[in-house]
Short mmCIF file of C-alpha atoms in Angstrom, two decimals:
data_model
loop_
_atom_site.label_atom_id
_atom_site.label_comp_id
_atom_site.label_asym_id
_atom_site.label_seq_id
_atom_site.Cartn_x
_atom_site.Cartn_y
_atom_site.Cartn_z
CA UNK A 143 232.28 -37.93 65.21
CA UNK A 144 231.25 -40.33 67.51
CA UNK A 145 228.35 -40.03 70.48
CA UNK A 146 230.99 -40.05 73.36
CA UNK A 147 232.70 -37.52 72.37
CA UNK A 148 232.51 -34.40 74.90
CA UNK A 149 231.64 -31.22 73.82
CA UNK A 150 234.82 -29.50 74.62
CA UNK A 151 236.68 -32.05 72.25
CA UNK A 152 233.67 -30.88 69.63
CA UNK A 153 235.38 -27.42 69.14
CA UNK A 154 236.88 -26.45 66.25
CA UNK A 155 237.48 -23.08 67.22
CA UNK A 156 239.86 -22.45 70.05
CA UNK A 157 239.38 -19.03 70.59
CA UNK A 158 236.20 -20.57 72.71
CA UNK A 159 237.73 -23.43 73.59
CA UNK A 160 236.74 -22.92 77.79
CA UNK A 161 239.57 -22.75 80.81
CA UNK A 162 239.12 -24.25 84.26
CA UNK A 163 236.93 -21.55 85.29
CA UNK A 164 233.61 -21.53 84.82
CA UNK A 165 232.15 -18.91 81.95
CA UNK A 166 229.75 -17.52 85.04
CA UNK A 167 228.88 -14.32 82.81
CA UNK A 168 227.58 -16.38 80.12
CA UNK A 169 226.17 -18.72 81.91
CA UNK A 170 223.83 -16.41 84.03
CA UNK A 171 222.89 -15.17 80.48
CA UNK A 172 221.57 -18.73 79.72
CA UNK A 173 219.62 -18.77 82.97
CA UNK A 174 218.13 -15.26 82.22
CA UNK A 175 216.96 -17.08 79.34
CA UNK A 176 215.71 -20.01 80.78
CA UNK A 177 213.92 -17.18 83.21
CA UNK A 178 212.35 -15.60 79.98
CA UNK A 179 210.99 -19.19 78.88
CA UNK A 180 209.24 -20.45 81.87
CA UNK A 181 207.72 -17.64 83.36
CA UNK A 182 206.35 -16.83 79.92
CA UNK A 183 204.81 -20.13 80.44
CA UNK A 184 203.57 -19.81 83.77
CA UNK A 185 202.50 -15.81 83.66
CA UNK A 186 199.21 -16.23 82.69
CA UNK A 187 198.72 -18.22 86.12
CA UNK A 188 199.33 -15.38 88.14
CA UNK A 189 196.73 -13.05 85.26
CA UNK A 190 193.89 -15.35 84.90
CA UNK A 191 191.30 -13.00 85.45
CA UNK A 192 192.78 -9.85 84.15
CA UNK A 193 193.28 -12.18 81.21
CA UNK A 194 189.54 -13.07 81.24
CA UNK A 195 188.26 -9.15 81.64
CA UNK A 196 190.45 -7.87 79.29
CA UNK A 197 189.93 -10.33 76.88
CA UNK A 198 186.33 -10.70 77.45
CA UNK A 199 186.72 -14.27 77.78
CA UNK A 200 185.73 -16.98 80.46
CA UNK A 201 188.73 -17.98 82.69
CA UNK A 202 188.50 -21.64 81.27
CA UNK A 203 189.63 -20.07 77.75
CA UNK A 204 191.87 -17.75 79.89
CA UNK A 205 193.33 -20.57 80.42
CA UNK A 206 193.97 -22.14 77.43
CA UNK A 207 197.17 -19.80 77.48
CA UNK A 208 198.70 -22.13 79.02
CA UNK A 209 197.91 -24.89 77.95
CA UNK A 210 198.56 -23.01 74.04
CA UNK A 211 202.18 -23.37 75.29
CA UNK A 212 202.86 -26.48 76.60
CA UNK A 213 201.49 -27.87 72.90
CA UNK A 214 203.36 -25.70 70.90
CA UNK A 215 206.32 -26.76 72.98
CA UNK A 216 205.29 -30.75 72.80
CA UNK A 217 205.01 -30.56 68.73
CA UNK A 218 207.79 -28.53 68.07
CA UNK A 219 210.29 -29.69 70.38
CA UNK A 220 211.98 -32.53 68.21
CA UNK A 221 211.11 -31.77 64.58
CA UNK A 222 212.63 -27.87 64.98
CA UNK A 223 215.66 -29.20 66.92
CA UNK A 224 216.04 -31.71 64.21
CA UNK A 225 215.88 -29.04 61.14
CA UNK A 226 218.11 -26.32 63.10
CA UNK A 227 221.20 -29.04 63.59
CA UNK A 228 223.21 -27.09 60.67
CA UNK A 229 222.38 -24.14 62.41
CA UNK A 230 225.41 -21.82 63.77
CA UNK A 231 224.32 -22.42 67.48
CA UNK A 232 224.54 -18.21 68.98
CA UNK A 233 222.70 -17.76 66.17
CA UNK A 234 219.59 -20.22 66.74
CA UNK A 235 219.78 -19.30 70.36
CA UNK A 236 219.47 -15.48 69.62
CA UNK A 237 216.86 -16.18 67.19
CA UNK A 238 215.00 -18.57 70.01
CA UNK A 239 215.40 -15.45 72.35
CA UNK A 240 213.71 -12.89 69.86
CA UNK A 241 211.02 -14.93 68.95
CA UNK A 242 210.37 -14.56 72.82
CA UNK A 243 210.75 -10.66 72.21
CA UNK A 244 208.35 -11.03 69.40
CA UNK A 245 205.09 -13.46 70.88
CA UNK A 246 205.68 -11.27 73.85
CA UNK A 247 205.21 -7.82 72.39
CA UNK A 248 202.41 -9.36 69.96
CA UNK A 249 200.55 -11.04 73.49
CA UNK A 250 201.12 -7.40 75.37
CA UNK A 251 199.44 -5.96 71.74
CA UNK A 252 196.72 -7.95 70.72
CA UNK A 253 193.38 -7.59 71.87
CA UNK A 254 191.78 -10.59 69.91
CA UNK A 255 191.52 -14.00 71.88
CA UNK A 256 192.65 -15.87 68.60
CA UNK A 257 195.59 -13.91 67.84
CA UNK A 258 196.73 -14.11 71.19
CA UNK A 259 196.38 -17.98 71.21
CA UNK A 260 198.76 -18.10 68.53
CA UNK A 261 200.75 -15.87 70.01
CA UNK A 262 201.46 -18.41 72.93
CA UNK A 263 201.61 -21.56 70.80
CA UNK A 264 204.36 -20.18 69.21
CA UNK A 265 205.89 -18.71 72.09
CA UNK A 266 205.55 -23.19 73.46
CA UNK A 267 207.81 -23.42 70.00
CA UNK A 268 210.45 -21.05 71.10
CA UNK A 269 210.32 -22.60 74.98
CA UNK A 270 210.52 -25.71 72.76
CA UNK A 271 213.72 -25.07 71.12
CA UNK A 272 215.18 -23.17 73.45
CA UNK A 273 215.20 -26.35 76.23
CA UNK A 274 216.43 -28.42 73.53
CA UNK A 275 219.68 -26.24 73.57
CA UNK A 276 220.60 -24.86 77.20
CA UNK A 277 221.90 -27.62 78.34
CA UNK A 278 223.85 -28.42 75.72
CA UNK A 279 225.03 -24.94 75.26
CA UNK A 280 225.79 -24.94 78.98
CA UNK A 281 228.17 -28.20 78.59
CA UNK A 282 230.05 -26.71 75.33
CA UNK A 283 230.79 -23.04 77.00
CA UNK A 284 232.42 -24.92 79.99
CA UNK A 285 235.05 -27.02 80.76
CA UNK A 286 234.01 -30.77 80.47
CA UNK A 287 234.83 -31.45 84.26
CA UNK A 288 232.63 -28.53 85.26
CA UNK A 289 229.84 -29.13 82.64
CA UNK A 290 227.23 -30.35 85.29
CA UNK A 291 227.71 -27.69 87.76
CA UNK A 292 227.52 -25.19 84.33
CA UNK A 293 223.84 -26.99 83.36
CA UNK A 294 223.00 -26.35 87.01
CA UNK A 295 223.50 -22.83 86.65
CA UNK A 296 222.00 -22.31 83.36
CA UNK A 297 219.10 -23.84 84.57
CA UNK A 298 218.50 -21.95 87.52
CA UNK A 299 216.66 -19.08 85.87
CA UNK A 300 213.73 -21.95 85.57
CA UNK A 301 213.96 -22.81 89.19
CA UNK A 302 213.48 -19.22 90.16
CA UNK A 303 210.64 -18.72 88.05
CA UNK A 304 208.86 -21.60 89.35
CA UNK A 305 209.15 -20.23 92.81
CA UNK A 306 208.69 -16.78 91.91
CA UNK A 307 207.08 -16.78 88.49
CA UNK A 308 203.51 -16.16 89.43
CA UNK A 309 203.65 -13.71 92.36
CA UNK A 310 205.79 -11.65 90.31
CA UNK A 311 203.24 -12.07 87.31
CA UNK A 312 200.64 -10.99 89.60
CA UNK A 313 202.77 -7.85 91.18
CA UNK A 314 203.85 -7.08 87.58
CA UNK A 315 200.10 -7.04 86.15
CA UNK A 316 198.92 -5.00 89.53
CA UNK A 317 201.61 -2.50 88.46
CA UNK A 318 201.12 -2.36 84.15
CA UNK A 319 197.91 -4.79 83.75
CA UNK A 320 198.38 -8.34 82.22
CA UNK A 321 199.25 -6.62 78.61
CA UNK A 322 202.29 -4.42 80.33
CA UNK A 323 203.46 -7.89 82.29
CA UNK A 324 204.14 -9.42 78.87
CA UNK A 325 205.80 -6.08 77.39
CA UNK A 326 207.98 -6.22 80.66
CA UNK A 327 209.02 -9.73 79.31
CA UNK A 328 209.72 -8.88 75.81
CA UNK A 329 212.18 -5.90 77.10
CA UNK A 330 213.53 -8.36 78.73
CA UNK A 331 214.25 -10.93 76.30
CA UNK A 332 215.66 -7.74 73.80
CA UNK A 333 218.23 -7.02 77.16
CA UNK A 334 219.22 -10.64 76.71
CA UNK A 335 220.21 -10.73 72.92
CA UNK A 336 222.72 -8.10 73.57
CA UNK A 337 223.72 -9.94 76.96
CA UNK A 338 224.10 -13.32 74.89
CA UNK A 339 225.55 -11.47 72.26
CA UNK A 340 228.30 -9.87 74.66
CA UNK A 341 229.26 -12.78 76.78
CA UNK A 342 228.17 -16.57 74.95
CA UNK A 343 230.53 -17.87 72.23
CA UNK A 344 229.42 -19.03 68.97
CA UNK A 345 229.84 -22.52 67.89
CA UNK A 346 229.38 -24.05 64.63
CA UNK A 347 226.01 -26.16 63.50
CA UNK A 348 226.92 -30.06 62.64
CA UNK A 349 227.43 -30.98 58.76
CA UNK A 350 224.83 -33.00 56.95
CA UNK A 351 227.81 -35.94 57.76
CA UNK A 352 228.03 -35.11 61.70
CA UNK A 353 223.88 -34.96 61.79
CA UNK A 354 222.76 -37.90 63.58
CA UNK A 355 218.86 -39.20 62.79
CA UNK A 356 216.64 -39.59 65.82
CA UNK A 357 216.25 -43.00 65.82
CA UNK A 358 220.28 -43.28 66.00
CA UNK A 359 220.10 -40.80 68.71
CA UNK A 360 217.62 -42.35 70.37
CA UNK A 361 219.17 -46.16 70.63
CA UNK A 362 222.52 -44.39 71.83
CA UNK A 363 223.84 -46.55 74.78
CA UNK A 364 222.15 -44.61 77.95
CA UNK A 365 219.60 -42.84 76.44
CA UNK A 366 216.80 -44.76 76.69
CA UNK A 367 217.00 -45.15 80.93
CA UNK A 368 217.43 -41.67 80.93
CA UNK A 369 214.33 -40.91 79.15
CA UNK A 370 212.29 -43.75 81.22
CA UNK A 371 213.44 -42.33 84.53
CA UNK A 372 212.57 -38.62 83.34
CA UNK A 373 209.56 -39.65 82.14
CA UNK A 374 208.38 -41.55 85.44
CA UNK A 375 210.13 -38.95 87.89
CA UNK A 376 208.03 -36.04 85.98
CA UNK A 377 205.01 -38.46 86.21
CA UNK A 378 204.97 -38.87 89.86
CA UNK A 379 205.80 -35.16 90.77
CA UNK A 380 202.69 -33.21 88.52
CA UNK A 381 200.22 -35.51 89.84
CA UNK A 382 200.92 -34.00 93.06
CA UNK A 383 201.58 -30.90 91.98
CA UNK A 384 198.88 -30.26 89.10
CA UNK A 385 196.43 -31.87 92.50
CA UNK A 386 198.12 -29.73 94.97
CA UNK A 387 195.14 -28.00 95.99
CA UNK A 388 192.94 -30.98 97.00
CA UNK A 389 195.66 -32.71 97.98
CA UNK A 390 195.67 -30.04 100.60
CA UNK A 391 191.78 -30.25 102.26
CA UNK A 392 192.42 -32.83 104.22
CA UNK A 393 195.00 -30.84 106.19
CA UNK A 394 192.73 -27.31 105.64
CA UNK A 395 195.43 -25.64 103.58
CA UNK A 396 194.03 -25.73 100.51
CA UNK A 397 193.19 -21.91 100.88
CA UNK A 398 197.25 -21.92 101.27
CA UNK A 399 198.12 -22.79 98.17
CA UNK A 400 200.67 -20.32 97.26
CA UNK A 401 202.23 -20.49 100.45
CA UNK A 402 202.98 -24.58 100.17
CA UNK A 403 204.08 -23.87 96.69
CA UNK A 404 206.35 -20.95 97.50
CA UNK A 405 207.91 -23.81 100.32
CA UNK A 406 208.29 -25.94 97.78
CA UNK A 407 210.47 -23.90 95.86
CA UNK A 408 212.55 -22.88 98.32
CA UNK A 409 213.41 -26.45 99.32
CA UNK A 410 213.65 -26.88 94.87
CA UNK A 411 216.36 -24.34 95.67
CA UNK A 412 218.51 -25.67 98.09
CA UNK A 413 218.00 -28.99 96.07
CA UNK A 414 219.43 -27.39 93.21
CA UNK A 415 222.14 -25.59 94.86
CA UNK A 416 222.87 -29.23 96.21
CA UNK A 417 223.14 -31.33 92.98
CA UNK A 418 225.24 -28.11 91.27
CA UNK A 419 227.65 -28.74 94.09
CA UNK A 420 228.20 -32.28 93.85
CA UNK A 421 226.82 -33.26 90.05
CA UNK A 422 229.95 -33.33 88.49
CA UNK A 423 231.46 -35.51 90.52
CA UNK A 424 228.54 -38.01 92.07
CA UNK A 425 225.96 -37.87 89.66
CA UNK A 426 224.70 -41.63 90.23
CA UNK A 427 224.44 -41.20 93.83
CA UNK A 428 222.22 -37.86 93.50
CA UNK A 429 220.43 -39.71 90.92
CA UNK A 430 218.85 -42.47 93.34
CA UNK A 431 219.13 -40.11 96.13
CA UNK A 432 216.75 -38.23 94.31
CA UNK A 433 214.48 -40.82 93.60
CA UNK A 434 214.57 -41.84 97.33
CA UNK A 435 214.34 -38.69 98.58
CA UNK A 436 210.61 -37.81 96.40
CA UNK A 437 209.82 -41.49 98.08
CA UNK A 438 210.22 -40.07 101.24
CA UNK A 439 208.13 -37.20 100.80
CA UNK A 440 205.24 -39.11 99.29
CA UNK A 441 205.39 -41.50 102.38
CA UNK A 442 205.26 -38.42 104.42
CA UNK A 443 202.53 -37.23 102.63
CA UNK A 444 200.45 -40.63 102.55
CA UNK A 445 201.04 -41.29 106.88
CA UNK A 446 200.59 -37.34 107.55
CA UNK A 447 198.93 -35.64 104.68
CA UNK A 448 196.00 -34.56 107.23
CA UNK A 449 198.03 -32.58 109.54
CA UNK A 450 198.76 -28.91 108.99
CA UNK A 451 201.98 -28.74 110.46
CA UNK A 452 203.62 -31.92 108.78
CA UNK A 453 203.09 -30.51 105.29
CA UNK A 454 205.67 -28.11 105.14
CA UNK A 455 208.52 -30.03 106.32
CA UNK A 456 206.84 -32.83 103.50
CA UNK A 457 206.93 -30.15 100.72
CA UNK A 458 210.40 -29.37 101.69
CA UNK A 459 211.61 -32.82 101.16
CA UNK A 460 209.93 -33.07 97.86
CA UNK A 461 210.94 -29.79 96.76
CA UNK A 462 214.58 -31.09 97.54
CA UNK A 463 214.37 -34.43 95.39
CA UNK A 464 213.16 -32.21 92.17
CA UNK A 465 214.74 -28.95 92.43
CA UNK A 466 217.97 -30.70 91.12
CA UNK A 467 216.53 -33.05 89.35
CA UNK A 468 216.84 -31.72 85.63
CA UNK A 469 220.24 -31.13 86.32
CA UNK A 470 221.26 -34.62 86.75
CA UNK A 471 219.57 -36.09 83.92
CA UNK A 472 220.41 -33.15 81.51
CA UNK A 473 224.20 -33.87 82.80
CA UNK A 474 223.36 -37.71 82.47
CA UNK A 475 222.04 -37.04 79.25
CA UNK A 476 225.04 -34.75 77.93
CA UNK A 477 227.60 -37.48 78.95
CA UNK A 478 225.76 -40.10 76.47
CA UNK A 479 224.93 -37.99 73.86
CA UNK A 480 227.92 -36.22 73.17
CA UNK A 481 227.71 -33.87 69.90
CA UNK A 482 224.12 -35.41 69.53
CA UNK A 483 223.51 -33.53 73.28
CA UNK A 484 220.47 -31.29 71.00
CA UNK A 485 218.55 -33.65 69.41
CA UNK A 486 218.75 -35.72 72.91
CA UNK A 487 217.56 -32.69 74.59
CA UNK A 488 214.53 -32.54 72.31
CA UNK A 489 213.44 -36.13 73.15
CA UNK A 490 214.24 -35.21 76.80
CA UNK A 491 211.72 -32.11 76.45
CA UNK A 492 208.67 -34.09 74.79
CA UNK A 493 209.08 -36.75 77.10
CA UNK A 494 209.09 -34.23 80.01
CA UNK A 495 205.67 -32.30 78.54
CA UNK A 496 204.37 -36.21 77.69
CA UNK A 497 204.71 -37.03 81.45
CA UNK A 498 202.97 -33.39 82.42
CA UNK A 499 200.16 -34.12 80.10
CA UNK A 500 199.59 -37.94 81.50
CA UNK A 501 199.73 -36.42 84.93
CA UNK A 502 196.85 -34.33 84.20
CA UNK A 503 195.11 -37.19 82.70
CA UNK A 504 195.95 -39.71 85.62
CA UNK A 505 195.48 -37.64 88.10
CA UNK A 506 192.39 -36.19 87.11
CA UNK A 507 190.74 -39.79 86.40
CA UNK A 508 191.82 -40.54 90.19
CA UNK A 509 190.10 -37.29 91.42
CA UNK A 510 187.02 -38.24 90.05
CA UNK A 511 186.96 -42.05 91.48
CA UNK A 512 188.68 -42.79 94.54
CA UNK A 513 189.83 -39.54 95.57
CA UNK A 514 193.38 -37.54 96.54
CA UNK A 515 193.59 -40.38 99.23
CA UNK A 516 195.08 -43.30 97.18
CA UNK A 517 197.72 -40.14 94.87
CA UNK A 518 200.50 -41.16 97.45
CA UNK A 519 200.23 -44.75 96.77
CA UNK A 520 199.94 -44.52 92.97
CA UNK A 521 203.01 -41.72 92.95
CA UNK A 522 204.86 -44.95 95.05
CA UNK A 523 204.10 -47.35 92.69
CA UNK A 524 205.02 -44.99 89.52
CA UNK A 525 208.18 -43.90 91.84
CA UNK A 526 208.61 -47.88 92.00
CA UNK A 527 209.53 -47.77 88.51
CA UNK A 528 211.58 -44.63 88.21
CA UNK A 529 213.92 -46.40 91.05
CA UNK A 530 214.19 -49.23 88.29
CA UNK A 531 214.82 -46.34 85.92
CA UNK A 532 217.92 -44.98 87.49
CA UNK A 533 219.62 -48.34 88.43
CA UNK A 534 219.60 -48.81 84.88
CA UNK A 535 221.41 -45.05 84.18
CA UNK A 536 223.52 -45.97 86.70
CA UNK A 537 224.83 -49.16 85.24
CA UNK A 538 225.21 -47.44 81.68
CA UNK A 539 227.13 -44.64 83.80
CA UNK A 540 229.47 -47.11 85.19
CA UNK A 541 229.65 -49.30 82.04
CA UNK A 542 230.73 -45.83 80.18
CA UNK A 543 233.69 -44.98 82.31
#
């Protein structure tokens, strides 16, 4: 079975082989799940200190939630994706959804720092798996000249929870304390196994013949742009956004923190809604408009990051050249990879948390010399390269048709 081939031509089974219309149903049921997996990442944002109390811990270890998740998700990513490929795929996604059910219900239970540490570096496994799969799951429910619009949907449920994910943490644990916010999620995630189980159709896992190694995955024509300009993009948008705070004193509204970031995902929004329109059918010119359009923002940001009133309409812009910007590359990505699209996704997730986790590093080693005043300029010259990033998708886009 070669790489090219699209996912609809993968199907063996044509009682699921899709129509013209979109599967929205099971569809929204992927997004619900995307929901589940990123604002169990983010919860613990919004519960810091009823963390802390409750666990009798300093909010530095309260922390470490968080950061439990993004490394379970880092090492797990591409070796589980890799094992699971014989896997019948409803079946690994329901499983990926009830391990949510289960580190949930074990975080809302436990009262012991350690255990709950675990608890969220497996839950970074499940997140893990389960981004190594939407997208492709997405594609293969849909027809193939809807498929980008259908990843746009599916991953909308991870849009909302970055713009809504830690208020509603935070309103959740006011209402049921930080323990009851996590049971909330793990009811959840049991309302979407019967959802997934009503409404997403099963496909089979690839035989030890169709099974494609990394390494061939990785050198498949496209793949490797797409991962630079992911990995660059990603770069350039968390040290901003990791920084966001004292990126913010100079204009005084660092103590307004949640309201820049809630504007910020409203503009991530209509970006999103954006790219879903258009993706299928201009995907390289939202590509570099998206590049172009974060290059805006950060000149914005560099000529009038001191002024109150011009940061809104600058986190606006930004929030429009990433809220759509997984979509395009996950499309990208699913037009290259073909019935590979899993084990793509899994490099496409590591390289994503790789690019969080240099952020944090870069930007922090900035902080501490010269200061949030030269982030703009760095975030151009690291932009600089993911412009070089997408000419080069581009070309392998047009080279492909």
């Amino acid at each position: 079975m070669g790489s090219t081939v699209r996912f609809n031509e993968c199907n063996p089974d044509p009682a699921h082989s899709p129509t013209d219309k979109l599967p929205i149903f099971g569809l929204l049921a992927l997004a619900t799940a995307a929901f589940i997996a990123l604002l169990t990442e983010v919860m613990p944002a919004g519960l810091l200190s009823s963390i802390s109390s409750g666990l009798r811990v300093s909010d530095s270890l309260a922390g470490q939630f968080i950061t439990a998740y993004a490394a379970g998700a880092f090492l797990a990513a591409i070796p589980v994706t890799s094992l699971t490929q014989g896997v019948r795929r409803r079946s690994l996604l329901l499983l990926t959804i009830a391990g949510f059910a289960a580190v949930n219900a074990a975080t809302a239970l436990s009262g012991n720092y350690f255990l709950s540490i675990v608890a969220r570096f497996l839950a970074g496994v499940f997140g893990g798996l389960l981004w190594s799969l939407l997208a492709g799951y997405a594609a293969r429910i849909s027809p193939a000249h809807l498929s980008g619009r259908a990843i746009a949907i599916a991953a909308s449920g991870a849009t909302i929870a970055v713009v809504f994910g830690v208020p509603l943490s935070t309103f959740l644990g006011g209402i049921v304390g930080w323990q009851g916010a996590f049971g909330v999620m793990s009811a959840l995630s049991l309302v979407v196994i019967v959802w997934v189980i009503a409404a997403v159709p099963d496909f089979p896992g690839q035989s030890k013949e169709e099974r494609q190694a990394l390494l061939a995955v990785f050198n498949i024509h496209g793949i490797r742009p797409i991962l630079f300009l992911v990995f660059t993009f990603i770069l350039s948008h968390n040290i901003l956004y990791i920084y966001i705070e004292p990126l913010l004193r100079p204009s005084g509204l660092s103590g307004s923190v949640g309201v820049v970031l809630f504007t910020f995902g409203l503009g991530s929004l209509a970006g999103l809604w954006f790219v879903g329109m258009l993706v299928d059918r201009r995907l390289e010119h939202l590509a570099l408009a998206s590049v172009l359009i974060f290059a805006l923002a950060v000149v914005l940001l560099a000529i009038c990051g001191n002024i109150a009133l011009a940061i809104y309409p600058t986190v606006i812009v930004w929030g429009l050249a990433v809220g759509g910007f997984a979509t395009i590359t996950q499309a990208a990505l699913a037009r290259f990879a073909g019935s590979a699209v899993d084990v793509a996704q899994a490099m496409y997730t590591t390289g994503w948390n790789t690019a969080v986790a240099v952020a944090g590093m870069l930007g922090g080693l900035l902080l501490d010399g010269p200061g949030t005043i030269v982030f703009p300029w760095v975030v151009a010259a690291v932009l600089a390269l993911a412009l070089i990033g997408v000419m080069s998708m581009n070309r392998a886009l047009q080279r492909r048709r």
